[in-house]
Amino acid sequence: MTFLSRRRAGDRGAIAPEPRPGDRRAMVAAYAAVLAIAVIDALVDPAIPGAVSLGLIAPAAAGVCSRRQVAGLAVVSTLTAALLVTWCESTTVTSKFIHVTVVASLGLVALGVTSTRLRREAQLRHARSVAMTLQSAVLEPVPPRLPGLDLASLYMAAEAETLVGGDFYAVVDGPHGIRMLIGDVRGKGLPAVHTAAALMAAFREAAYYEKDLTEVASRLEGRIHRLAAERTGPAGERFATALLMAFDETDTLRLVTCGHTAPILLREGTATELELPDIAPPLGLSTLYPGGVRYVEHTVAFGPGDTLVATTDGISEARDAEGRFYPAAARLAGWSRAWPQHIVLHLYSDLRGHTGGPLQDDAAALVLQRPRKERSAGGRRRVPHLI
């Protein structure tokens, strides 16, 4: 599995420096093959033109080695072939010339293939650097610790090479307490990213100034409607589920859900899905309700040692090879006593193991935990945000 910490790539050019020192094991194997072919050709019947097989070695190394390494291998193969056809083979002069030319030509082809591969790898690194920059602008890092709460986040985009998608989360520590948001925009790609960015910006503003969590939800509803009005297409094509959370009272967590996946409460080795009543529709669909939308705030006991895991449906609806959904609650119950950073690490690894490959949908998780006892701000090692 691959964990990518939030970092800024240093690749600025179209073609990055070649990998150094390359794949040493591949080079050792390639030169061993040259030696083996040379020994065999020297020992077998001189009428057998074995030297021409040296032309296959440089192309085989072109997939993993650097340009310099492939060039060196091509030169060695060509020189070895020339020595073999001169001293160890009894073919005609024309055949000897053709065999050496074939080996040299295949070496040039391998060098061209290597250059193309390195150029494409550099372009991919540059694209990932741009995607990381975009994700950093959209998803601000979640602080690992706020007064009374430990937090961690996980983000996995379905389009792995883009690193961004329509799932989002945000945390605001303001004058009215700690406010948290996790949501899922319909669709994928840049349109979904744009909608998610607009909703997070609106949330950060509203969560800081609005005391009532239901008013924050109303502000998000208004923002997504304005966003839809700025674009063409049916209004129903732009909506998002969301779960808003507030921690501003001791041992209490307040929640407002807008059609979002039920969060999971971990307590003393158990995991309970909080199926909240009076669920509001997803943001952006209020026009489908003639009587208007009523946002209801729910209160959940949240004492020391409790952990709440809020996820998007990319986790709960992830399927294995046989089509079975990921059993999020059952798996999380086994990690109920772990730190939030460890929970997201376990979740990432276990989810990838369940699906056996890339996810079919974006997935995100926000983990918040009441510590059993207060610790100093520097008492815990910070684990990087996961992508």
CSV table of C-alpha atoms in Angstrom, one decimal:
chain,number,residue,atom,x,y,z
A,1,MET,CA,0.0,0.0,0.0
A,2,THR,CA,1.1,3.6,-0.6
A,3,PHE,CA,0.9,6.4,1.9
A,4,LEU,CA,1.5,9.9,0.5
A,5,SER,CA,2.2,12.7,3.0
A,6,ARG,CA,1.3,16.2,2.1
A,7,ARG,CA,4.4,17.6,0.4
A,8,ARG,CA,5.2,20.0,-2.4
A,9,ALA,CA,7.0,18.4,-5.4
A,10,GLY,CA,10.2,20.0,-6.5
A,11,ASP,CA,9.7,19.0,-10.2
A,12,ARG,CA,9.5,22.2,-12.2
A,13,GLY,CA,10.7,21.2,-15.7
A,14,ALA,CA,9.1,19.1,-18.4
A,15,ILE,CA,11.7,16.4,-18.0
A,16,ALA,CA,13.0,15.7,-14.5
A,17,PRO,CA,16.5,14.3,-13.7
A,18,GLU,CA,16.9,10.7,-14.5
A,19,PRO,CA,16.5,8.3,-11.6
A,20,ARG,CA,19.8,7.6,-9.8
A,21,PRO,CA,21.3,5.1,-9.5
A,22,GLY,CA,18.4,3.4,-11.4
A,23,ASP,CA,17.5,-0.2,-10.7
A,24,ARG,CA,20.8,-1.7,-9.7
A,25,ARG,CA,19.4,-5.2,-9.6
A,26,ALA,CA,18.1,-4.9,-13.2
A,27,MET,CA,21.6,-3.7,-14.4
A,28,VAL,CA,23.3,-6.5,-12.6
A,29,ALA,CA,20.9,-9.0,-14.3
A,30,ALA,CA,21.4,-7.3,-17.7
A,31,TYR,CA,25.2,-7.5,-17.5
A,32,ALA,CA,25.0,-11.1,-16.2
A,33,ALA,CA,22.9,-11.9,-19.3
A,34,VAL,CA,25.5,-10.3,-21.6
A,35,LEU,CA,28.2,-12.5,-20.0
A,36,ALA,CA,26.1,-15.6,-20.1
A,37,ILE,CA,25.3,-15.1,-23.8
A,38,ALA,CA,29.0,-14.5,-24.6
A,39,VAL,CA,30.1,-17.6,-22.8
A,40,ILE,CA,27.5,-19.8,-24.4
A,41,ASP,CA,28.2,-18.4,-27.9
A,42,ALA,CA,31.9,-19.0,-27.4
A,43,LEU,CA,31.4,-22.6,-26.4
A,44,VAL,CA,28.7,-23.8,-28.9
A,45,ASP,CA,29.0,-24.6,-32.6
A,46,PRO,CA,30.6,-21.6,-34.4
A,47,ALA,CA,28.0,-21.9,-37.1
A,48,ILE,CA,25.3,-20.8,-34.7
A,49,PRO,CA,24.9,-17.0,-34.7
A,50,GLY,CA,24.2,-16.5,-31.0
A,51,ALA,CA,25.6,-13.0,-30.7
A,52,VAL,CA,22.5,-11.5,-32.3
A,53,SER,CA,20.5,-12.3,-29.2
A,54,LEU,CA,22.5,-9.6,-27.3
A,55,GLY,CA,20.2,-7.1,-29.0
A,56,LEU,CA,17.3,-8.1,-26.7
A,57,ILE,CA,19.1,-7.0,-23.5
A,58,ALA,CA,19.0,-3.2,-23.9
A,59,PRO,CA,15.3,-3.1,-24.8
A,60,ALA,CA,14.5,-5.3,-21.8
A,61,ALA,CA,16.3,-2.8,-19.5
A,62,ALA,CA,14.6,0.2,-21.1
A,63,GLY,CA,11.5,-0.1,-18.9
A,64,VAL,CA,13.3,0.4,-15.5
A,65,CYS,CA,16.8,1.8,-16.1
A,66,SER,CA,18.1,5.4,-16.7
A,67,ARG,CA,19.1,6.7,-20.1
A,68,ARG,CA,22.8,6.6,-19.2
A,69,GLN,CA,22.5,3.0,-18.0
A,70,VAL,CA,20.7,1.9,-21.1
A,71,ALA,CA,23.2,3.6,-23.3
A,72,GLY,CA,26.1,1.9,-21.6
A,73,LEU,CA,24.3,-1.5,-21.9
A,74,ALA,CA,23.7,-0.9,-25.6
A,75,VAL,CA,27.4,-0.1,-26.2
A,76,VAL,CA,28.6,-3.1,-24.2
A,77,SER,CA,26.2,-5.4,-26.1
A,78,THR,CA,27.3,-4.1,-29.4
A,79,LEU,CA,31.0,-4.4,-28.7
A,80,THR,CA,30.5,-7.9,-27.3
A,81,ALA,CA,28.5,-8.9,-30.4
A,82,ALA,CA,31.3,-7.6,-32.6
A,83,LEU,CA,33.9,-9.6,-30.7
A,84,LEU,CA,31.8,-12.8,-30.8
A,85,VAL,CA,31.1,-12.6,-34.5
A,86,THR,CA,34.8,-11.9,-35.2
A,87,TRP,CA,36.4,-14.6,-33.1
A,88,CYS,CA,33.7,-17.2,-32.2
A,89,GLU,CA,31.4,-17.5,-35.2
A,90,SER,CA,32.1,-18.9,-38.6
A,91,THR,CA,29.3,-17.1,-40.5
A,92,THR,CA,29.9,-15.0,-43.6
A,93,VAL,CA,31.2,-11.4,-43.4
A,94,THR,CA,27.8,-10.2,-44.5
A,95,SER,CA,26.0,-12.1,-41.8
A,96,LYS,CA,28.4,-10.8,-39.2
A,97,PHE,CA,27.8,-7.3,-40.3
A,98,ILE,CA,24.1,-7.7,-40.2
A,99,HIS,CA,24.2,-9.3,-36.7
A,100,VAL,CA,26.2,-6.4,-35.2
A,101,THR,CA,24.0,-3.9,-37.0
A,102,VAL,CA,20.9,-5.5,-35.5
A,103,VAL,CA,22.3,-5.4,-32.0
A,104,ALA,CA,23.4,-1.7,-32.4
A,105,SER,CA,20.0,-0.8,-33.9
A,106,LEU,CA,18.1,-2.4,-31.1
A,107,GLY,CA,20.3,-0.5,-28.6
A,108,LEU,CA,19.3,2.8,-30.3
A,109,VAL,CA,15.6,1.8,-30.1
A,110,ALA,CA,16.0,1.0,-26.4
A,111,LEU,CA,17.6,4.4,-25.8
A,112,GLY,CA,14.6,6.1,-27.6
A,113,VAL,CA,12.1,4.1,-25.5
A,114,THR,CA,13.9,5.1,-22.3
A,115,SER,CA,13.8,8.8,-23.2
A,116,THR,CA,10.1,8.6,-23.9
A,117,ARG,CA,9.4,6.7,-20.7
A,118,LEU,CA,11.4,9.3,-18.6
A,119,ARG,CA,9.6,12.1,-20.3
A,120,ARG,CA,6.2,10.6,-19.5
A,121,GLU,CA,7.2,9.9,-15.9
A,122,ALA,CA,8.3,13.5,-15.5
A,123,GLN,CA,4.9,14.7,-16.9
A,124,LEU,CA,3.1,12.4,-14.5
A,125,ARG,CA,5.1,13.8,-11.6
A,126,HIS,CA,4.3,17.3,-12.7
A,127,ALA,CA,0.6,16.5,-12.9
A,128,ARG,CA,0.7,15.0,-9.4
A,129,SER,CA,2.4,18.1,-8.1
A,130,VAL,CA,-0.3,20.3,-9.6
A,131,ALA,CA,-3.0,17.9,-8.1
A,132,MET,CA,-1.3,18.1,-4.7
A,133,THR,CA,-1.2,21.9,-4.9
A,134,LEU,CA,-4.9,21.9,-5.9
A,135,GLN,CA,-5.8,19.5,-3.0
A,136,SER,CA,-3.8,21.7,-0.5
A,137,ALA,CA,-5.9,24.7,-1.6
A,138,VAL,CA,-9.2,22.8,-1.4
A,139,LEU,CA,-8.6,20.6,1.7
A,140,GLU,CA,-6.9,22.5,4.4
A,141,PRO,CA,-5.0,20.2,6.8
A,142,VAL,CA,-7.0,19.1,9.8
A,143,PRO,CA,-5.3,20.1,13.1
A,144,PRO,CA,-4.4,17.0,15.1
A,145,ARG,CA,-5.5,18.6,18.3
A,146,LEU,CA,-8.0,21.2,19.4
A,147,PRO,CA,-9.2,22.0,22.9
A,148,GLY,CA,-10.9,18.8,24.2
A,149,LEU,CA,-10.6,17.0,20.9
A,150,ASP,CA,-8.1,14.9,19.0
A,151,LEU,CA,-8.7,14.7,15.2
A,152,ALA,CA,-7.5,12.9,12.1
A,153,SER,CA,-8.6,12.8,8.5
A,154,LEU,CA,-8.4,10.5,5.5
A,155,TYR,CA,-8.9,11.3,1.9
A,156,MET,CA,-8.8,8.8,-1.1
A,157,ALA,CA,-9.8,10.0,-4.6
A,158,ALA,CA,-11.3,7.5,-7.0
A,159,GLU,CA,-9.1,9.0,-9.7
A,160,ALA,CA,-5.9,8.1,-8.0
A,161,GLU,CA,-3.6,10.2,-10.2
A,162,THR,CA,-5.6,13.4,-9.7
A,163,LEU,CA,-5.7,13.1,-5.9
A,164,VAL,CA,-8.8,15.3,-5.8
A,165,GLY,CA,-12.5,14.6,-6.0
A,166,GLY,CA,-15.9,15.6,-4.7
A,167,ASP,CA,-15.6,14.6,-1.1
A,168,PHE,CA,-14.6,17.3,1.4
A,169,TYR,CA,-14.2,18.1,5.1
A,170,ALA,CA,-13.3,21.2,7.1
A,171,VAL,CA,-12.7,22.1,10.7
A,172,VAL,CA,-13.1,25.5,12.2
A,173,ASP,CA,-12.2,26.6,15.8
A,174,GLY,CA,-14.1,29.8,16.3
A,175,PRO,CA,-15.6,31.9,19.1
A,176,HIS,CA,-18.7,29.6,19.3
A,177,GLY,CA,-16.7,26.4,19.6
A,178,ILE,CA,-15.3,23.8,17.3
A,179,ARG,CA,-17.3,23.2,14.1
A,180,MET,CA,-16.7,20.3,11.7
A,181,LEU,CA,-18.1,19.4,8.3
A,182,ILE,CA,-17.8,16.4,6.0
A,183,GLY,CA,-19.7,16.1,2.7
A,184,ASP,CA,-19.9,14.5,-0.7
A,185,VAL,CA,-20.7,16.3,-3.9
A,186,ARG,CA,-22.5,14.5,-6.6
A,187,GLY,CA,-20.2,13.6,-9.5
A,188,LYS,CA,-16.4,13.6,-9.9
A,189,GLY,CA,-13.7,15.7,-11.5
A,190,LEU,CA,-13.1,19.4,-11.5
A,191,PRO,CA,-16.9,20.4,-11.4
A,192,ALA,CA,-17.2,18.4,-8.2
A,193,VAL,CA,-14.0,19.9,-6.8
A,194,HIS,CA,-15.3,23.4,-7.6
A,195,THR,CA,-18.5,22.8,-5.8
A,196,ALA,CA,-16.7,21.3,-2.8
A,197,ALA,CA,-14.4,24.3,-2.6
A,198,ALA,CA,-17.3,26.7,-2.6
A,199,LEU,CA,-19.1,24.8,0.1
A,200,MET,CA,-16.0,24.6,2.3
A,201,ALA,CA,-15.4,28.3,1.9
A,202,ALA,CA,-19.0,29.1,2.9
A,203,PHE,CA,-18.7,26.8,5.9
A,204,ARG,CA,-15.5,28.3,7.2
A,205,GLU,CA,-17.2,31.7,7.1
A,206,ALA,CA,-20.5,30.7,8.5
A,207,ALA,CA,-19.1,28.4,11.2
A,208,TYR,CA,-17.0,31.2,12.6
A,209,TYR,CA,-19.8,33.7,12.9
A,210,GLU,CA,-23.0,31.7,13.3
A,211,LYS,CA,-23.7,30.2,16.7
A,212,ASP,CA,-26.7,28.0,15.5
A,213,LEU,CA,-25.6,24.9,13.6
A,214,THR,CA,-28.8,24.9,11.7
A,215,GLU,CA,-28.1,28.4,10.5
A,216,VAL,CA,-24.8,27.2,9.1
A,217,ALA,CA,-26.6,24.5,7.2
A,218,SER,CA,-29.0,27.1,5.8
A,219,ARG,CA,-26.0,29.2,4.7
A,220,LEU,CA,-24.6,26.2,2.8
A,221,GLU,CA,-27.9,25.6,1.1
A,222,GLY,CA,-28.0,29.2,-0.1
A,223,ARG,CA,-24.4,28.9,-1.3
A,224,ILE,CA,-25.0,25.9,-3.4
A,225,HIS,CA,-28.1,27.4,-5.0
A,226,ARG,CA,-26.1,30.5,-5.9
A,227,LEU,CA,-23.5,28.3,-7.4
A,228,ALA,CA,-26.1,26.4,-9.4
A,229,ALA,CA,-27.5,29.6,-10.7
A,230,GLU,CA,-24.1,30.7,-12.0
A,231,ARG,CA,-24.0,27.6,-14.3
A,232,THR,CA,-26.0,26.0,-17.0
A,233,GLY,CA,-27.9,22.7,-16.6
A,234,PRO,CA,-30.7,21.5,-14.3
A,235,ALA,CA,-30.4,22.6,-10.7
A,236,GLY,CA,-30.8,18.9,-9.6
A,237,GLU,CA,-27.4,18.2,-11.2
A,238,ARG,CA,-25.6,20.1,-8.5
A,239,PHE,CA,-26.1,18.9,-4.9
A,240,ALA,CA,-24.1,17.5,-2.0
A,241,THR,CA,-24.7,15.5,1.2
A,242,ALA,CA,-23.3,17.0,4.3
A,243,LEU,CA,-22.9,16.3,8.0
A,244,LEU,CA,-22.3,19.3,10.3
A,245,MET,CA,-20.9,18.8,13.8
A,246,ALA,CA,-20.3,21.1,16.7
A,247,PHE,CA,-18.3,20.6,20.0
A,248,ASP,CA,-18.9,23.5,22.2
A,249,GLU,CA,-20.3,22.0,25.4
A,250,THR,CA,-18.6,19.5,27.7
A,251,ASP,CA,-19.4,15.8,26.9
A,252,THR,CA,-21.8,16.8,24.1
A,253,LEU,CA,-21.7,16.7,20.4
A,254,ARG,CA,-24.3,18.4,18.2
A,255,LEU,CA,-25.1,17.1,14.7
A,256,VAL,CA,-27.1,18.3,11.7
A,257,THR,CA,-27.3,15.9,8.8
A,258,CYS,CA,-28.2,16.7,5.2
A,259,GLY,CA,-28.8,13.3,3.6
A,260,HIS,CA,-25.3,12.2,4.6
A,261,THR,CA,-24.0,8.7,5.6
A,262,ALA,CA,-24.7,8.0,9.3
A,263,PRO,CA,-21.6,8.6,11.5
A,264,ILE,CA,-20.3,5.8,13.7
A,265,LEU,CA,-19.8,6.2,17.4
A,266,LEU,CA,-17.0,4.1,19.0
A,267,ARG,CA,-17.4,3.5,22.7
A,268,GLU,CA,-15.7,0.9,24.9
A,269,GLY,CA,-15.1,-1.6,22.1
A,270,THR,CA,-18.4,-1.1,20.4
A,271,ALA,CA,-19.4,0.7,17.2
A,272,THR,CA,-22.9,2.2,16.7
A,273,GLU,CA,-24.2,3.8,13.6
A,274,LEU,CA,-26.1,7.0,14.6
A,275,GLU,CA,-29.2,6.8,12.4
A,276,LEU,CA,-30.5,10.3,13.2
A,277,PRO,CA,-34.1,11.2,12.8
A,278,ASP,CA,-35.4,14.2,10.9
A,279,ILE,CA,-32.7,14.0,8.2
A,280,ALA,CA,-32.8,17.0,5.9
A,281,PRO,CA,-32.4,16.4,2.1
A,282,PRO,CA,-29.0,17.0,0.5
A,283,LEU,CA,-27.8,20.5,0.0
A,284,GLY,CA,-29.2,21.9,-3.2
A,285,LEU,CA,-32.5,20.0,-3.3
A,286,SER,CA,-34.6,22.3,-1.1
A,287,THR,CA,-36.6,23.5,-4.2
A,288,LEU,CA,-38.0,20.0,-4.5
A,289,TYR,CA,-39.8,20.5,-1.1
A,290,PRO,CA,-42.7,23.0,-1.5
A,291,GLY,CA,-43.0,23.4,2.3
A,292,GLY,CA,-39.3,24.2,2.6
A,293,VAL,CA,-36.5,22.3,4.4
A,294,ARG,CA,-36.3,22.1,8.2
A,295,TYR,CA,-32.9,21.5,9.7
A,296,VAL,CA,-32.9,19.7,13.0
A,297,GLU,CA,-30.1,19.6,15.5
A,298,HIS,CA,-29.4,16.4,17.3
A,299,THR,CA,-27.4,16.0,20.5
A,300,VAL,CA,-25.2,13.0,21.2
A,301,ALA,CA,-23.4,12.2,24.4
A,302,PHE,CA,-19.6,12.4,23.8
A,303,GLY,CA,-17.6,11.8,26.9
A,304,PRO,CA,-13.9,11.1,27.5
A,305,GLY,CA,-12.7,8.1,25.5
A,306,ASP,CA,-15.5,8.3,22.9
A,307,THR,CA,-14.7,8.5,19.2
A,308,LEU,CA,-16.9,9.6,16.3
A,309,VAL,CA,-16.0,8.5,12.8
A,310,ALA,CA,-17.8,10.4,10.0
A,311,THR,CA,-17.3,9.0,6.5
A,312,THR,CA,-18.6,9.4,3.0
A,313,ASP,CA,-20.4,6.7,1.1
A,314,GLY,CA,-17.2,5.9,-0.8
A,315,ILE,CA,-16.2,3.9,2.3
A,316,SER,CA,-19.6,2.4,3.3
A,317,GLU,CA,-20.4,1.4,-0.3
A,318,ALA,CA,-17.0,0.1,-1.2
A,319,ARG,CA,-17.3,-3.5,-2.5
A,320,ASP,CA,-15.0,-6.4,-2.7
A,321,ALA,CA,-14.6,-8.8,-5.6
A,322,GLU,CA,-17.9,-10.6,-4.7
A,323,GLY,CA,-19.9,-7.4,-4.5
A,324,ARG,CA,-20.1,-7.2,-0.6
A,325,PHE,CA,-20.1,-3.8,1.0
A,326,TYR,CA,-17.3,-2.8,3.3
A,327,PRO,CA,-18.4,-3.5,7.0
A,328,ALA,CA,-17.3,-0.2,8.3
A,329,ALA,CA,-18.9,-0.4,11.8
A,330,ALA,CA,-17.7,-4.0,12.4
A,331,ARG,CA,-14.1,-3.1,11.4
A,332,LEU,CA,-14.1,0.2,13.4
A,333,ALA,CA,-15.2,-1.5,16.6
A,334,GLY,CA,-11.9,-3.3,16.7
A,335,TRP,CA,-10.0,0.0,16.7
A,336,SER,CA,-12.3,1.9,19.1
A,337,ARG,CA,-9.4,2.4,21.6
A,338,ALA,CA,-6.9,3.5,19.1
A,339,TRP,CA,-5.8,7.1,18.5
A,340,PRO,CA,-7.5,8.9,15.6
A,341,GLN,CA,-4.3,8.9,13.5
A,342,HIS,CA,-4.1,5.1,14.0
A,343,ILE,CA,-7.7,4.7,13.1
A,344,VAL,CA,-7.3,6.3,9.7
A,345,LEU,CA,-4.2,4.3,9.1
A,346,HIS,CA,-6.0,1.1,9.8
A,347,LEU,CA,-9.0,2.2,7.8
A,348,TYR,CA,-6.9,3.1,4.8
A,349,SER,CA,-5.1,-0.3,4.8
A,350,ASP,CA,-8.2,-2.3,5.5
A,351,LEU,CA,-10.3,-0.6,2.9
A,352,ARG,CA,-7.7,-1.2,0.2
A,353,GLY,CA,-7.5,-4.8,1.2
A,354,HIS,CA,-11.3,-5.1,1.0
A,355,THR,CA,-11.6,-3.7,-2.5
A,356,GLY,CA,-8.4,-5.4,-3.8
A,357,GLY,CA,-7.6,-2.3,-5.9
A,358,PRO,CA,-8.7,1.2,-6.7
A,359,LEU,CA,-11.9,2.6,-5.2
A,360,GLN,CA,-14.9,3.2,-7.5
A,361,ASP,CA,-15.8,6.4,-5.7
A,362,ASP,CA,-14.1,9.1,-3.7
A,363,ALA,CA,-13.8,8.4,0.0
A,364,ALA,CA,-13.2,10.5,3.0
A,365,ALA,CA,-13.3,10.2,6.8
A,366,LEU,CA,-13.1,12.6,9.7
A,367,VAL,CA,-12.2,11.1,13.1
A,368,LEU,CA,-12.8,13.0,16.3
A,369,GLN,CA,-12.0,11.7,19.8
A,370,ARG,CA,-12.4,12.9,23.3
A,371,PRO,CA,-9.1,12.1,25.1
A,372,ARG,CA,-9.4,10.1,28.3
A,373,LYS,CA,-7.1,12.6,30.0
A,374,GLU,CA,-5.6,15.9,29.0
A,375,ARG,CA,-2.2,15.9,27.4
A,376,SER,CA,0.2,18.7,26.6
A,377,ALA,CA,0.1,20.0,23.0
A,378,GLY,CA,3.5,18.5,22.2
A,379,GLY,CA,2.8,15.2,23.9
A,380,ARG,CA,1.8,13.4,20.7
A,381,ARG,CA,3.7,12.9,17.5
A,382,ARG,CA,1.9,14.4,14.5
A,383,VAL,CA,1.0,11.9,11.8
A,384,PRO,CA,0.8,13.3,8.2
A,385,HIS,CA,-2.5,13.8,6.5
A,386,LEU,CA,-3.2,10.8,4.3
A,387,ILE,CA,-4.2,10.9,0.6
